[in-house]
Tab-separated table of C-alpha atoms in Angstrom:
chain	number	residue	atom	x	y	z
A	1	MET	CA	12.531	5.736	19.737
A	2	ILE	CA	15.024	8.207	18.250
A	3	LYS	CA	12.988	11.318	17.453
A	4	SER	CA	15.584	13.013	15.233
A	5	PHE	CA	18.255	11.484	13.042
A	6	VAL	CA	20.353	11.991	9.943
A	7	VAL	CA	20.843	9.228	7.380
A	8	HIS	CA	24.315	10.069	6.090
A	9	ASP	CA	25.811	9.254	2.690
A	10	VAL	CA	22.906	7.678	0.799
A	11	ARG	CA	21.724	7.833	-2.765
A	12	VAL	CA	18.072	8.853	-2.625
A	13	PHE	CA	15.402	7.450	-4.941
A	14	THR	CA	12.410	9.652	-5.559
A	15	ASP	CA	10.230	10.306	-8.612
A	16	GLY	CA	12.077	7.787	-10.760
A	17	SER	CA	15.649	8.943	-10.328
A	18	LEU	CA	18.574	8.300	-8.007
A	19	SER	CA	20.536	11.180	-6.477
A	20	SER	CA	24.233	11.436	-5.828
A	21	PRO	CA	25.222	10.621	-2.221
A	22	ARG	CA	23.689	13.029	0.292
A	23	ASP	CA	22.131	13.232	3.745
A	24	VAL	CA	18.444	12.894	4.687
A	25	PHE	CA	17.126	14.554	7.835
A	26	VAL	CA	14.252	13.274	9.984
A	27	SER	CA	12.536	14.848	12.951
A	28	ASP	CA	9.365	13.740	14.763
A	29	GLY	CA	8.428	11.264	12.073
A	30	ARG	CA	8.815	13.657	9.145
A	31	ILE	CA	11.504	14.420	6.620
A	32	VAL	CA	12.901	17.900	7.242
A	33	PRO	CA	15.060	20.161	5.057
A	34	THR	CA	17.941	20.717	7.496
A	35	ALA	CA	19.721	18.777	10.210
A	36	PRO	CA	17.789	18.809	13.502
A	37	THR	CA	19.645	19.694	16.675
A	38	GLU	CA	20.948	16.732	18.660
A	39	ALA	CA	20.150	14.332	15.817
A	40	ALA	CA	21.509	10.781	15.845
A	41	ARG	CA	23.789	9.972	12.915
A	42	ILE	CA	23.131	6.852	10.873
A	43	ASP	CA	25.804	5.887	8.381
A	44	GLY	CA	24.199	4.974	5.081
A	45	ALA	CA	27.599	3.886	3.711
A	46	GLY	CA	26.649	4.653	0.134
A	47	GLY	CA	23.477	2.565	0.172
A	48	THR	CA	20.194	3.467	-1.505
A	49	LEU	CA	17.398	5.128	0.453
A	50	LEU	CA	13.945	4.427	-0.968
A	51	PRO	CA	10.557	5.749	0.068
A	52	GLY	CA	8.664	3.057	1.938
A	53	LEU	CA	7.057	0.690	-0.560
A	54	ILE	CA	3.282	0.578	-1.129
A	55	ASP	CA	1.351	-2.634	-1.827
A	56	THR	CA	-1.749	-1.555	-3.742
A	57	HIS	CA	-3.573	-4.873	-3.432
A	58	ALA	CA	-3.648	-7.009	-0.316
A	59	HIS	CA	-6.026	-8.594	2.167
A	60	VAL	CA	-4.920	-8.019	5.757
A	61	ASP	CA	-6.354	-9.923	8.712
A	62	SER	CA	-3.966	-9.282	11.576
A	63	ARG	CA	-1.284	-7.100	13.104
A	64	GLN	CA	1.168	-9.889	12.278
A	65	HIS	CA	0.587	-9.209	8.591
A	66	LEU	CA	1.392	-5.529	9.097
A	67	LEU	CA	4.528	-6.440	11.031
A	68	ALA	CA	5.612	-8.666	8.150
A	69	TYR	CA	5.137	-5.819	5.704
A	70	GLY	CA	7.274	-3.535	7.831
A	71	ARG	CA	10.124	-6.029	7.988
A	72	TRP	CA	10.162	-6.067	4.179
A	73	GLY	CA	10.125	-2.291	3.807
A	74	VAL	CA	6.464	-2.120	2.790
A	75	THR	CA	5.180	0.770	4.860
A	76	THR	CA	1.692	1.290	3.366
A	77	VAL	CA	-0.841	-1.384	2.419
A	78	LEU	CA	-4.088	-0.969	0.471
A	79	ASP	CA	-6.508	-3.644	1.630
A	80	MET	CA	-8.872	-4.633	-1.177
A	81	GLY	CA	-11.679	-6.169	0.790
A	82	THR	CA	-12.375	-7.852	4.096
A	83	ALA	CA	-15.227	-9.996	5.333
A	84	SER	CA	-14.437	-8.856	8.900
A	85	TRP	CA	-14.576	-5.067	8.758
A	86	SER	CA	-14.732	-4.655	12.541
A	87	GLU	CA	-11.407	-6.488	12.895
A	88	THR	CA	-9.645	-4.958	9.900
A	89	SER	CA	-10.727	-1.398	10.697
A	90	ARG	CA	-8.987	-1.643	14.088
A	91	LEU	CA	-5.689	-2.342	12.309
A	92	ARG	CA	-5.631	1.079	10.673
A	93	ASN	CA	-3.359	3.734	12.164
A	94	LEU	CA	-1.512	1.382	14.506
A	95	PRO	CA	1.935	2.708	15.504
A	96	GLY	CA	5.108	0.886	14.536
A	97	VAL	CA	3.585	-1.224	11.751
A	98	ALA	CA	2.678	-0.684	8.113
A	99	SER	CA	-0.061	1.886	7.569
A	100	LEU	CA	-3.306	0.293	6.394
A	101	ARG	CA	-6.153	1.597	4.204
A	102	SER	CA	-9.128	-0.650	3.488
A	103	ALA	CA	-12.155	-1.050	1.210
A	104	GLY	CA	-14.128	-2.961	3.835
A	105	ALA	CA	-16.878	-5.117	2.329
A	106	ILE	CA	-16.657	-5.505	-1.445
A	107	ALA	CA	-19.447	-5.039	-3.986
A	108	CYS	CA	-20.391	-8.221	-5.803
A	109	ALA	CA	-23.283	-9.739	-7.720
A	110	PRO	CA	-26.155	-11.444	-5.926
A	111	LYS	CA	-24.963	-15.007	-5.330
A	112	GLY	CA	-21.392	-13.868	-6.058
A	113	ILE	CA	-18.576	-15.981	-4.669
A	114	ALA	CA	-17.829	-13.393	-1.973
A	115	VAL	CA	-21.200	-13.916	-0.298
A	116	ARG	CA	-21.558	-17.600	-1.261
A	117	LYS	CA	-18.145	-18.882	-0.146
A	118	MET	CA	-15.913	-16.175	1.330
A	119	GLY	CA	-17.989	-15.022	4.292
A	120	TYR	CA	-18.802	-11.489	3.117
A	121	PRO	CA	-22.014	-10.026	4.557
A	122	PRO	CA	-25.257	-10.178	2.530
A	123	GLY	CA	-25.026	-6.409	2.068
A	124	SER	CA	-22.058	-6.946	-0.255
A	125	ALA	CA	-24.484	-8.150	-2.927
A	126	VAL	CA	-25.678	-5.279	-5.116
A	127	HIS	CA	-29.095	-5.897	-6.659
A	128	GLY	CA	-28.938	-3.695	-9.736
A	129	PRO	CA	-28.224	0.010	-10.382
A	130	ALA	CA	-30.873	1.207	-7.941
A	131	ASP	CA	-29.052	-0.585	-5.103
A	132	ALA	CA	-25.664	1.048	-5.787
A	133	ALA	CA	-26.254	4.150	-3.663
A	134	ARG	CA	-27.215	1.940	-0.715
A	135	PHE	CA	-24.007	-0.064	-0.963
A	136	VAL	CA	-21.808	3.047	-1.125
A	137	ALA	CA	-23.719	4.699	1.736
A	138	ASP	CA	-23.124	1.590	3.844
A	139	ARG	CA	-19.380	1.761	3.148
A	140	ILE	CA	-19.296	5.466	3.971
A	141	ALA	CA	-21.033	4.699	7.274
A	142	ASP	CA	-18.337	2.097	7.936
A	143	GLY	CA	-15.633	4.702	7.238
A	144	VAL	CA	-13.813	2.866	4.428
A	145	ASP	CA	-10.954	4.438	2.489
A	146	HIS	CA	-11.938	3.310	-1.034
A	147	ILE	CA	-14.495	1.113	-2.790
A	148	LYS	CA	-13.828	-2.349	-4.243
A	149	ILE	CA	-16.012	-4.020	-6.874
A	150	VAL	CA	-15.613	-7.637	-7.981
A	151	LEU	CA	-16.438	-8.460	-11.602
A	152	GLU	CA	-16.834	-12.190	-11.968
A	153	GLU	CA	-16.872	-13.783	-15.395
A	154	SER	CA	-20.014	-14.869	-17.229
A	155	LEU	CA	-19.760	-18.666	-17.247
A	156	PRO	CA	-22.235	-21.487	-17.958
A	157	PHE	CA	-24.166	-22.689	-14.910
A	158	GLN	CA	-22.728	-19.868	-12.757
A	159	PRO	CA	-24.547	-16.896	-11.173
A	160	LYS	CA	-24.767	-13.801	-13.341
A	161	PRO	CA	-22.033	-11.214	-12.686
A	162	LEU	CA	-22.663	-7.518	-12.092
A	163	ASP	CA	-23.790	-5.798	-15.285
A	164	GLU	CA	-22.312	-2.605	-16.677
A	165	ALA	CA	-25.214	-0.417	-15.567
A	166	THR	CA	-24.732	-1.541	-11.953
A	167	VAL	CA	-20.961	-1.058	-12.034
A	168	THR	CA	-21.435	2.407	-13.551
A	169	ALA	CA	-23.939	3.307	-10.839
A	170	LEU	CA	-21.528	2.118	-8.129
A	171	VAL	CA	-18.690	4.189	-9.595
A	172	HIS	CA	-20.920	7.260	-9.891
A	173	ALA	CA	-22.095	6.956	-6.280
A	174	ALA	CA	-18.556	6.426	-4.994
A	175	HIS	CA	-17.110	9.327	-6.969
A	176	GLY	CA	-19.947	11.522	-5.738
A	177	ALA	CA	-18.757	10.750	-2.208
A	178	GLY	CA	-15.107	11.406	-3.107
A	179	LEU	CA	-14.044	7.754	-2.984
A	180	LEU	CA	-11.793	5.937	-5.435
A	181	VAL	CA	-13.085	2.767	-7.056
A	182	CYS	CA	-10.970	-0.355	-7.587
A	183	VAL	CA	-12.331	-3.205	-9.706
A	184	HIS	CA	-11.323	-6.859	-9.725
A	185	ALA	CA	-11.101	-7.818	-13.415
A	186	THR	CA	-9.521	-10.910	-14.973
A	187	SER	CA	-10.635	-10.797	-18.607
A	188	VAL	CA	-10.419	-8.395	-21.532
A	189	LYS	CA	-14.205	-7.987	-21.365
A	190	SER	CA	-14.214	-7.069	-17.656
A	191	PHE	CA	-11.257	-4.697	-18.140
A	192	GLN	CA	-13.174	-2.837	-20.836
A	193	LEU	CA	-16.422	-2.814	-18.859
A	194	ALA	CA	-14.726	-1.429	-15.739
A	195	ALA	CA	-12.907	1.230	-17.765
A	196	ARG	CA	-16.120	2.365	-19.479
A	197	ALA	CA	-17.798	2.528	-16.065
A	198	GLY	CA	-15.121	4.975	-14.894
A	199	ALA	CA	-13.170	2.804	-12.440
A	200	ASP	CA	-9.971	4.366	-11.111
A	201	VAL	CA	-7.925	1.181	-10.624
A	202	LEU	CA	-8.166	-2.235	-12.272
A	203	THR	CA	-6.691	-5.075	-10.279
A	204	HIS	CA	-5.297	-8.331	-11.731
A	205	ALA	CA	-4.887	-9.080	-15.443
A	206	PRO	CA	-6.627	-11.112	-18.141
A	207	LEU	CA	-5.444	-14.724	-18.089
A	208	ALA	CA	-7.084	-16.036	-21.264
A	209	GLY	CA	-6.075	-13.156	-23.550
A	210	THR	CA	-4.660	-9.671	-23.488
A	211	LEU	CA	-5.610	-6.153	-24.482
A	212	SER	CA	-5.034	-4.820	-27.958
A	213	GLN	CA	-2.944	-1.697	-28.351
A	214	GLU	CA	-6.116	0.334	-28.947
A	215	GLN	CA	-7.690	-1.015	-25.753
A	216	ALA	CA	-4.526	-0.252	-23.771
A	217	GLN	CA	-4.452	3.258	-25.234
A	218	ASP	CA	-8.040	3.711	-24.081
A	219	LEU	CA	-6.969	2.961	-20.492
A	220	ALA	CA	-4.119	5.451	-20.834
A	221	ARG	CA	-6.473	8.149	-22.191
A	222	ARG	CA	-8.919	7.596	-19.347
A	223	GLY	CA	-6.148	7.712	-16.743
A	224	THR	CA	-7.137	4.270	-15.482
A	225	ALA	CA	-4.419	2.621	-13.382
A	226	THR	CA	-3.741	-1.121	-13.398
A	227	SER	CA	-2.332	-3.233	-10.579
A	228	PRO	CA	-1.647	-6.485	-12.469
A	229	THR	CA	-0.695	-8.628	-9.419
A	230	LEU	CA	1.650	-10.782	-11.507
A	231	VAL	CA	2.665	-12.831	-8.485
A	232	MET	CA	-0.945	-13.971	-8.067
A	233	MET	CA	-1.529	-14.418	-11.803
A	234	LYS	CA	1.585	-16.565	-12.089
A	235	LYS	CA	0.541	-18.726	-9.163
A	236	LEU	CA	-2.979	-19.116	-10.547
A	237	VAL	CA	-1.561	-20.452	-13.806
A	238	GLU	CA	0.872	-22.762	-12.032
A	239	HIS	CA	-1.726	-23.964	-9.505
A	240	PHE	CA	-4.996	-23.559	-11.380
A	241	PRO	CA	-7.955	-23.870	-8.962
A	242	ALA	CA	-9.850	-26.398	-11.089
A	243	PRO	CA	-9.216	-29.958	-12.308
A	244	ILE	CA	-8.724	-28.840	-15.924
A	245	LYS	CA	-6.930	-25.662	-16.999
A	246	PRO	CA	-8.138	-24.217	-20.334
A	247	SER	CA	-5.336	-23.938	-22.879
A	248	LYS	CA	-5.914	-20.177	-23.222
A	249	ILE	CA	-4.998	-19.627	-19.561
A	250	GLN	CA	-1.349	-18.611	-19.811
A	251	TYR	CA	0.963	-16.435	-17.729
A	252	ALA	CA	2.233	-14.918	-20.980
A	253	ASN	CA	-1.045	-12.969	-21.173
A	254	PRO	CA	-0.506	-10.879	-17.998
A	255	VAL	CA	3.121	-10.351	-19.024
A	256	GLN	CA	1.995	-9.074	-22.402
A	257	LEU	CA	-0.512	-6.786	-20.667
A	258	VAL	CA	2.276	-5.117	-18.679
A	259	THR	CA	4.378	-4.719	-21.817
A	260	MET	CA	1.428	-3.196	-23.675
A	261	LEU	CA	0.462	-0.822	-20.865
A	262	GLN	CA	4.038	0.367	-20.561
A	263	SER	CA	4.322	0.979	-24.299
A	264	VAL	CA	1.290	3.299	-24.355
A	265	GLY	CA	2.138	5.154	-21.149
A	266	ALA	CA	-0.691	3.759	-19.020
A	267	THR	CA	-0.342	3.845	-15.241
A	268	ILE	CA	0.983	0.635	-13.666
A	269	LEU	CA	0.920	-0.035	-9.933
A	270	VAL	CA	2.553	-2.676	-7.745
A	271	GLY	CA	0.183	-5.014	-5.933
A	272	THR	CA	0.335	-8.627	-4.837
A	273	ASP	CA	-3.116	-9.828	-3.687
A	274	ALA	CA	-1.329	-11.095	-0.575
A	275	ASN	CA	-3.723	-13.053	1.620
A	276	SER	CA	-3.983	-15.931	4.050
A	277	ASP	CA	-7.605	-16.748	3.229
A	278	PRO	CA	-8.227	-20.509	2.906
A	279	THR	CA	-11.258	-19.775	0.700
A	280	ALA	CA	-9.149	-17.828	-1.843
A	281	PRO	CA	-7.868	-19.563	-5.008
A	282	ASN	CA	-4.276	-19.161	-3.763
A	283	THR	CA	-2.541	-17.646	-0.754
A	284	ILE	CA	0.309	-15.161	-1.157
A	285	GLU	CA	2.854	-14.163	1.500
A	286	HIS	CA	2.504	-10.711	3.008
A	287	GLY	CA	5.507	-8.416	2.600
A	288	ALA	CA	8.023	-10.607	0.804
A	289	SER	CA	5.716	-11.013	-2.193
A	290	LEU	CA	5.979	-7.324	-3.060
A	291	HIS	CA	9.651	-7.810	-3.879
A	292	GLU	CA	8.697	-10.784	-6.034
A	293	GLU	CA	6.144	-8.583	-7.798
A	294	LEU	CA	8.806	-5.957	-8.500
A	295	ALA	CA	11.038	-8.636	-10.026
A	296	LEU	CA	8.203	-10.002	-12.162
A	297	LEU	CA	7.378	-6.520	-13.441
A	298	ALA	CA	11.023	-6.045	-14.369
A	299	ASP	CA	11.013	-9.416	-16.124
A	300	ALA	CA	7.956	-8.223	-18.073
A	301	GLY	CA	9.977	-5.299	-19.399
A	302	LEU	CA	9.347	-2.551	-16.866
A	303	ALA	CA	12.582	-0.675	-16.146
A	304	PRO	CA	13.635	-1.145	-12.496
A	305	ALA	CA	13.284	2.599	-11.822
A	306	ALA	CA	9.765	2.530	-13.298
A	307	ALA	CA	8.838	-0.465	-11.127
A	308	LEU	CA	10.118	1.356	-8.037
A	309	GLN	CA	8.154	4.457	-8.985
A	310	ALA	CA	5.034	2.314	-9.392
A	311	ALA	CA	5.500	1.104	-5.796
A	312	THR	CA	6.159	4.558	-4.333
A	313	GLY	CA	5.262	7.954	-5.806
A	314	THR	CA	2.806	6.727	-8.443
A	315	ALA	CA	0.930	4.544	-5.946
A	316	ALA	CA	0.736	7.485	-3.534
A	317	ASP	CA	-0.586	9.754	-6.284
A	318	VAL	CA	-3.258	7.322	-7.476
A	319	PHE	CA	-4.543	6.641	-3.956
A	320	ARG	CA	-4.247	10.311	-2.918
A	321	LEU	CA	-1.730	9.568	-0.184
A	322	THR	CA	-0.285	13.062	-0.238
A	323	ASP	CA	1.924	12.607	2.825
A	324	ARG	CA	4.113	9.735	1.543
A	325	GLY	CA	5.615	7.998	-1.482
A	326	ARG	CA	8.582	10.331	-1.843
A	327	ILE	CA	11.602	11.458	0.166
A	328	SER	CA	10.843	15.135	0.431
A	329	PRO	CA	10.633	17.667	3.298
A	330	GLY	CA	7.285	17.598	5.057
A	331	LEU	CA	6.399	14.025	4.148
A	332	ARG	CA	6.294	11.010	6.456
A	333	ALA	CA	9.639	9.408	7.132
A	334	ASP	CA	8.655	6.057	5.621
A	335	LEU	CA	12.082	4.888	4.503
A	336	LEU	CA	13.801	1.749	3.237
A	337	LEU	CA	17.609	1.567	3.241
A	338	VAL	CA	19.090	-1.121	0.995
A	339	ASP	CA	22.506	-2.135	-0.258
A	340	GLY	CA	23.204	-1.829	-3.961
A	341	ASP	CA	21.381	0.072	-6.685
A	342	PRO	CA	17.814	-1.185	-7.290
A	343	THR	CA	17.454	1.138	-10.294
A	344	SER	CA	19.884	-1.130	-12.142
A	345	ASP	CA	19.140	-4.428	-10.354
A	346	ILE	CA	15.622	-4.659	-8.941
A	347	LEU	CA	16.670	-7.558	-6.680
A	348	ALA	CA	18.626	-5.047	-4.608
A	349	THR	CA	15.348	-4.082	-2.909
A	350	GLN	CA	15.709	-7.351	-1.010
A	351	GLU	CA	19.111	-6.367	0.417
A	352	ILE	CA	17.408	-4.580	3.298
A	353	ARG	CA	19.533	-2.849	5.889
A	354	ARG	CA	17.023	-0.715	7.823
A	355	VAL	CA	13.357	0.336	7.664
A	356	TRP	CA	11.554	3.268	9.278
A	357	ILE	CA	7.796	3.846	9.491
A	358	ALA	CA	6.914	7.456	10.306
A	359	GLY	CA	10.427	7.853	11.662
A	360	GLU	CA	10.238	4.802	13.939
A	361	GLU	CA	12.718	2.083	13.083
A	362	VAL	CA	11.332	-1.381	12.453
A	363	ARG	CA	13.203	-3.884	14.623
């Protein structure tokens, strides 16, 4: 491992803008303000140096997944729930692979799909507001990094989903312990419920409708972030996990959500719902799918620079990752060197030349 190096002649993306060509200095895994002594010289040849990308919604089961992320320049992954906490927790803080944060077991309704079909422990079921503190205390004892709640839809002949009082109690207990709360929501109703409950991040997007401008403005006022996972929403529409797809289920709805959120200045994040779970409605490739998500966000009207910011500095800010997300002295040297200018053509993020995680190059 080269402990100190200089990336010469690169345009640097940070906080939404691209610099003129300059040098970036790295020593002992951190970005430093001046050239270290005896530093190796890496010719950037006018390429673009990005902060390592952050996937704000994934499900990680193995070190191989983290290796795949690293190869694609995704250096931090936010796991949004695992049925095997003992296995996933051991994947955090491994050297040489993407850095992992995890929610551990998710909160769901009694008889929710997570405990009925996906192998989550019985303790994932939250039996009303009075049980919320127990669930959060269990996650704190596990040592999770954030809390994940699943809001299922109210459907005929299906178990009742979590009610608003229970979701509010879960959010209150988590915030009291200093933990962020992410909520799985796939309808306008569940988006509004989660926002009223005080959730920090909404994951996915309504498929059978979209938010009004007033509802989107409410999210912006509350500071609620949304990770729309367009790559998963698109696949769900194309490969609907039921014999008959209702006519209201359209990919145009998530696209319109992104457009609306952007127009009112709400916070948008980049997440994929990448998983290899055979019990999930669809599987999504780890690593490569984040670049697809960036392209889909751009297609939905997000400027390429805004999409990049959503996958770097904004994601770091929302998840309180104060040591990454930007190329600035003192921060981790999580770096992605690409050819071209991804602020004008988002597909340039796929023209990967080199990747470093905490200063260690990914081979």
